[in-house]
Amino acid sequence: MAQLSYREAVARGIAQEMDRDERVVLVGEDVAGAGGVFKTTAGLLDRFGPRRVVDTPISEQAILGAAMGAAMTGLRPVAEIMFSDFFAVCWDIVVNQIAKTRYMTNGQVSLPLVIKSGNGGSLRFGAQHSQSVENWAMAVPGLKVVSPSTPTDVVGLMAAAVRSDDPVLFFEHKGLYSGRAEVPDGEIVDTLGTAKIRRPGRDATVVALGLMVPRALQAADELAGRGIDVEVIDVRSLVPLDMTTILDSVHRTGRLFTVEENPRLLGWGAEIASIAVDEAFWDLDGPVQRITTPHIPLPSADSLEDLVIPSVESIGQTIEKALQS
């Protein structure tokens, strides 16, 4: 079993699928010679050559246009948008073309396409390079949306995304890239649309995604020392969304908290809260509470960014206060 960083796991997941299927190709700005701006594609050019690992101009529209065309003609491309913030400049092709093609062709044309991207804050990149935009994608029918929190999940969910016949937006959290963990040897293939219980508990259910998962787990460990036993669920996939695991947990604990890096307005936790109220109202012992960033752009200054993104301390304080009220 190897120790891999989250960024190394991205390259391993892509390599696993490129080894398995010669139709899998990688395209994006600096993904080849430079190994990616975050080094998530290091070594792939040497291993698979320039016909399958292709650098592109600095044009998000061109990257996704080429990837879409490749997918329509039988390849299974993985395209990289360096920073997820820049989905904003290619949103037309994502929303109006990639997401709609299967529906508008009555299933005659599918797009087995993965768009991977660095997402989220904590690296002091400021308002235009630190956003968590997975909730943008979640709102668009026709897209699958994935965001792993561990190196093993990166490999397995990347494999599942590449093997999907529908377009998948694969959000890699930039704040997790340097984290390391043991990853099983051999082929790893996960399942889209499955959440995982990272820590069992009886007093409350905490649902988190990406970088918020390890923070929620640390908060849960600290709360345990004060007699509060919290269950932490890693959502992993927003579309499809595994509400069965979340509702089963709420049924046992009676309390639900979401921990989101998104701005509060229309974050993914609002949808989970809505479903929980619809389907588990009589199981709830108190209101669903959402722990989010404020509805402001992400600041660059260390102290300000730390202040607005949910922290271990703010997560723990919110849960403890709610359970004691």
XYZ file of C-alpha atoms in Angstrom:
325
model
C 0.000 0.000 0.000
C 1.555 3.278 -1.116
C 1.537 6.643 0.637
C 0.207 9.139 -1.904
C -0.563 12.814 -1.740
C -3.969 13.961 -2.960
C -2.282 15.523 -6.031
C -0.380 12.290 -6.772
C -3.660 10.408 -6.479
C -5.161 12.540 -9.258
C -2.352 11.490 -11.620
C -2.641 7.860 -10.517
C -6.382 7.834 -11.165
C -5.974 9.260 -14.659
C -3.054 6.922 -15.412
C -5.083 3.910 -14.286
C -7.781 4.756 -16.800
C -5.345 5.666 -19.598
C -3.663 2.291 -19.099
C -7.001 0.507 -19.260
C -8.542 2.335 -22.210
C -6.578 3.908 -25.042
C -9.536 6.178 -25.800
C -8.816 8.160 -22.612
C -6.882 11.353 -23.389
C -5.865 14.355 -21.282
C -6.085 17.953 -22.507
C -5.544 21.308 -20.840
C -3.251 24.224 -20.266
C 0.177 23.017 -19.029
C -1.062 19.486 -18.269
C 1.703 17.897 -20.364
C 5.216 19.364 -20.108
C 4.629 21.158 -16.814
C 2.628 18.342 -15.251
C -0.195 20.719 -14.375
C -0.159 23.986 -12.452
C -0.789 21.984 -9.262
C 1.316 19.006 -10.471
C -1.733 16.760 -10.641
C -0.739 15.399 -14.059
C 3.007 15.002 -13.471
C 4.574 12.107 -15.368
C 1.635 11.431 -17.660
C 3.302 12.940 -20.749
C 6.370 10.712 -20.330
C 4.192 7.663 -19.807
C 1.538 8.141 -22.486
C 3.124 10.510 -25.015
C 2.042 13.747 -26.703
C -0.817 12.215 -28.718
C -2.712 11.395 -25.510
C -1.466 14.150 -23.148
C -1.984 17.448 -24.928
C -1.135 21.000 -23.904
C -3.572 23.660 -25.109
C -3.582 27.452 -25.442
C -4.825 29.541 -22.510
C -8.453 29.368 -23.563
C -11.022 27.563 -21.434
C -13.499 27.677 -24.307
C -10.982 26.000 -26.626
C -10.104 23.334 -24.037
C -13.709 22.332 -23.492
C -14.675 22.710 -27.146
C -11.891 20.339 -28.147
C -12.792 17.918 -25.366
C -16.459 17.946 -26.307
C -15.643 17.284 -29.950
C -13.288 14.474 -28.978
C -15.975 12.881 -26.807
C -18.506 13.112 -29.647
C -16.149 11.218 -31.929
C -15.480 8.298 -29.619
C -12.683 9.359 -27.258
C -13.080 9.669 -23.483
C -11.284 12.933 -22.678
C -10.251 14.316 -19.315
C -10.043 18.104 -19.628
C -8.499 20.398 -17.039
C -9.684 23.880 -16.125
C -6.879 25.077 -13.846
C -8.996 27.035 -11.402
C -12.696 26.279 -11.091
C -13.380 30.038 -10.994
C -12.762 30.002 -14.750
C -15.792 27.882 -15.446
C -17.338 31.345 -15.590
C -15.690 32.044 -18.955
C -16.727 28.727 -20.526
C -20.097 28.324 -18.866
C -22.014 28.455 -22.161
C -20.332 25.351 -23.543
C -20.659 23.551 -20.196
C -24.298 24.425 -19.546
C -25.801 24.815 -23.013
C -23.759 22.261 -24.950
C -22.048 19.610 -22.801
C -24.884 19.250 -20.301
C -27.650 19.174 -22.934
C -26.275 17.076 -25.790
C -27.542 13.655 -24.693
C -31.024 15.080 -24.013
C -31.240 17.141 -27.208
C -30.123 14.232 -29.407
C -32.592 11.834 -27.779
C -29.684 9.791 -26.474
C -28.021 9.405 -29.876
C -24.914 11.321 -28.772
C -23.383 10.860 -25.331
C -20.459 12.775 -23.912
C -18.139 10.613 -21.805
C -16.168 13.622 -20.654
C -14.509 14.515 -17.332
C -13.724 18.138 -16.530
C -11.304 18.281 -13.607
C -10.511 21.505 -11.800
C -8.823 22.957 -8.716
C -11.564 24.232 -6.427
C -11.880 26.087 -3.144
C -9.829 28.353 -0.907
C -7.228 28.195 1.871
C -4.214 28.926 -0.370
C -4.568 32.748 -0.305
C -5.342 33.077 -4.021
C -7.980 35.748 -3.511
C -11.464 36.329 -4.839
C -10.878 35.133 -8.430
C -8.932 31.929 -7.699
C -10.418 30.592 -4.463
C -14.093 30.061 -5.036
C -15.969 26.839 -4.340
C -18.238 26.591 -7.365
C -19.613 23.064 -7.122
C -23.053 24.480 -6.336
C -23.010 26.276 -9.726
C -22.687 22.907 -11.445
C -25.156 21.185 -9.136
C -27.890 23.471 -10.461
C -27.448 22.328 -14.088
C -29.381 19.223 -15.254
C -27.181 16.892 -17.290
C -23.991 17.219 -15.250
C -22.625 14.892 -12.596
C -20.707 16.638 -9.815
C -17.996 14.996 -7.696
C -15.619 16.299 -5.029
C -13.405 13.752 -3.205
C -11.703 14.417 0.127
C -9.130 11.584 0.361
C -6.426 10.246 -1.986
C -8.113 6.837 -2.228
C -11.412 8.462 -3.157
C -9.619 10.596 -5.746
C -8.403 7.477 -7.553
C -11.660 5.566 -7.307
C -13.986 8.428 -8.150
C -11.772 9.546 -11.040
C -12.068 6.019 -12.448
C -15.841 6.092 -12.014
C -16.007 9.520 -13.653
C -13.944 8.449 -16.669
C -16.116 5.354 -17.119
C -19.346 7.369 -16.940
C -21.084 7.942 -20.255
C -22.261 11.352 -19.041
C -20.181 14.490 -18.401
C -18.699 14.696 -14.902
C -17.297 17.810 -13.248
C -14.513 16.616 -10.925
C -13.660 19.195 -8.275
C -10.268 18.694 -6.606
C -9.903 20.804 -3.481
C -6.705 22.833 -3.685
C -6.341 22.851 0.098
C -6.101 19.051 0.115
C -3.459 18.607 -2.610
C -0.522 18.207 -0.190
C -2.297 15.849 2.204
C -1.047 12.254 2.190
C -2.617 8.905 3.032
C -2.219 5.234 2.271
C -3.861 4.166 -0.990
C -4.467 0.481 -1.757
C -2.437 -1.054 -4.559
C -4.034 -2.213 -7.780
C -7.076 -0.958 -9.657
C -9.506 1.151 -7.626
C -12.969 1.877 -9.004
C -15.537 3.681 -6.864
C -19.213 4.468 -7.420
C -20.629 7.905 -8.171
C -23.519 8.999 -5.977
C -22.366 7.332 -2.762
C -21.646 9.159 0.492
C -19.408 7.719 3.215
C -19.747 7.822 6.976
C -16.263 8.920 8.046
C -17.034 8.894 11.761
C -20.042 7.218 13.406
C -21.888 9.096 16.165
C -25.198 9.270 17.976
C -25.881 12.940 18.867
C -25.838 14.763 15.514
C -25.204 14.265 11.801
C -22.650 16.554 10.174
C -22.543 16.547 6.371
C -19.405 17.948 4.731
C -17.608 18.065 1.382
C -13.998 18.459 0.251
C -11.773 20.393 2.653
C -14.633 20.673 5.112
C -14.520 16.909 5.743
C -11.218 16.832 7.679
C -12.232 20.002 9.509
C -15.562 18.453 10.514
C -13.768 15.300 11.645
C -11.354 17.297 13.801
C -14.253 19.262 15.282
C -16.057 15.980 16.003
C -12.986 14.598 17.801
C -12.799 17.723 19.961
C -16.537 17.586 20.715
C -16.178 13.957 21.751
C -13.889 15.136 24.516
C -16.757 17.247 25.797
C -19.264 14.405 25.665
C -20.849 15.165 22.262
C -20.795 12.243 19.822
C -21.067 13.495 16.234
C -21.463 11.450 13.049
C -19.586 12.894 10.055
C -20.695 12.092 6.499
C -18.515 12.856 3.485
C -20.966 13.684 0.664
C -18.352 13.049 -2.114
C -20.921 13.395 -4.908
C -23.515 16.154 -5.210
C -25.045 14.785 -8.423
C -26.113 12.039 -8.003
C -26.700 12.781 -4.304
C -26.841 9.964 -1.751
C -29.665 11.195 0.456
C -30.333 7.660 1.696
C -27.141 7.633 3.782
C -27.835 11.146 5.077
C -31.485 10.491 5.984
C -30.643 7.178 7.657
C -28.144 9.037 9.807
C -30.617 11.796 10.669
C -33.119 9.127 11.657
C -30.605 7.845 14.224
C -29.222 11.175 15.528
C -32.174 13.577 15.200
C -29.972 16.572 14.331
C -28.466 17.729 11.017
C -25.690 20.210 10.268
C -24.110 20.958 6.890
C -20.588 22.375 6.555
C -20.152 24.232 3.264
C -17.336 26.301 1.822
C -19.773 27.980 -0.540
C -21.255 31.416 0.109
C -24.407 30.864 2.138
C -26.935 31.874 -0.532
C -28.039 28.729 -2.441
C -25.167 26.540 -1.267
C -25.568 22.770 -1.664
C -26.458 22.435 2.006
C -29.700 24.312 1.359
C -30.833 21.507 -0.937
C -29.904 18.839 1.608
C -31.706 20.778 4.343
C -34.779 21.076 2.141
C -34.875 17.346 1.412
C -34.295 16.498 5.074
C -37.205 18.703 6.146
C -39.426 17.151 3.460
C -38.525 13.532 4.177
C -37.298 13.398 7.783
C -39.197 16.196 9.517
C -40.531 13.974 12.308
C -37.031 12.603 12.963
C -35.559 16.067 13.564
C -35.186 17.249 17.157
C -34.202 20.773 16.109
C -33.771 23.001 13.071
C -31.260 22.018 10.382
C -28.264 24.325 10.693
C -25.936 25.322 7.866
C -22.325 26.334 8.574
C -21.143 28.308 5.526
C -18.969 31.176 4.393
C -20.670 34.566 4.441
C -22.112 35.823 1.145
C -18.958 37.747 0.238
C -16.020 37.274 -2.178
C -13.085 35.329 -0.700
C -10.421 37.719 0.656
C -6.686 37.250 -0.030
C -5.350 38.174 3.398
C -4.548 35.144 5.544
C -6.426 36.353 8.571
C -9.532 37.327 6.599
C -9.695 34.133 4.541
C -9.357 32.094 7.731
C -12.129 34.157 9.274
C -14.731 33.545 6.556
C -14.183 29.860 5.670
C -15.676 27.454 8.249
C -12.955 26.429 10.699
C -12.640 23.560 13.141
C -13.430 26.031 15.907
C -16.512 27.561 14.250
C -17.868 24.128 13.306
C -17.465 22.830 16.843
C -18.883 25.945 18.485
C -21.974 25.953 16.243
C -22.753 22.297 16.913
C -22.141 22.534 20.658
C -24.257 25.666 21.032
C -27.138 24.133 19.070
C -27.118 20.887 21.001
C -27.031 22.670 24.353
C -29.880 25.077 23.545
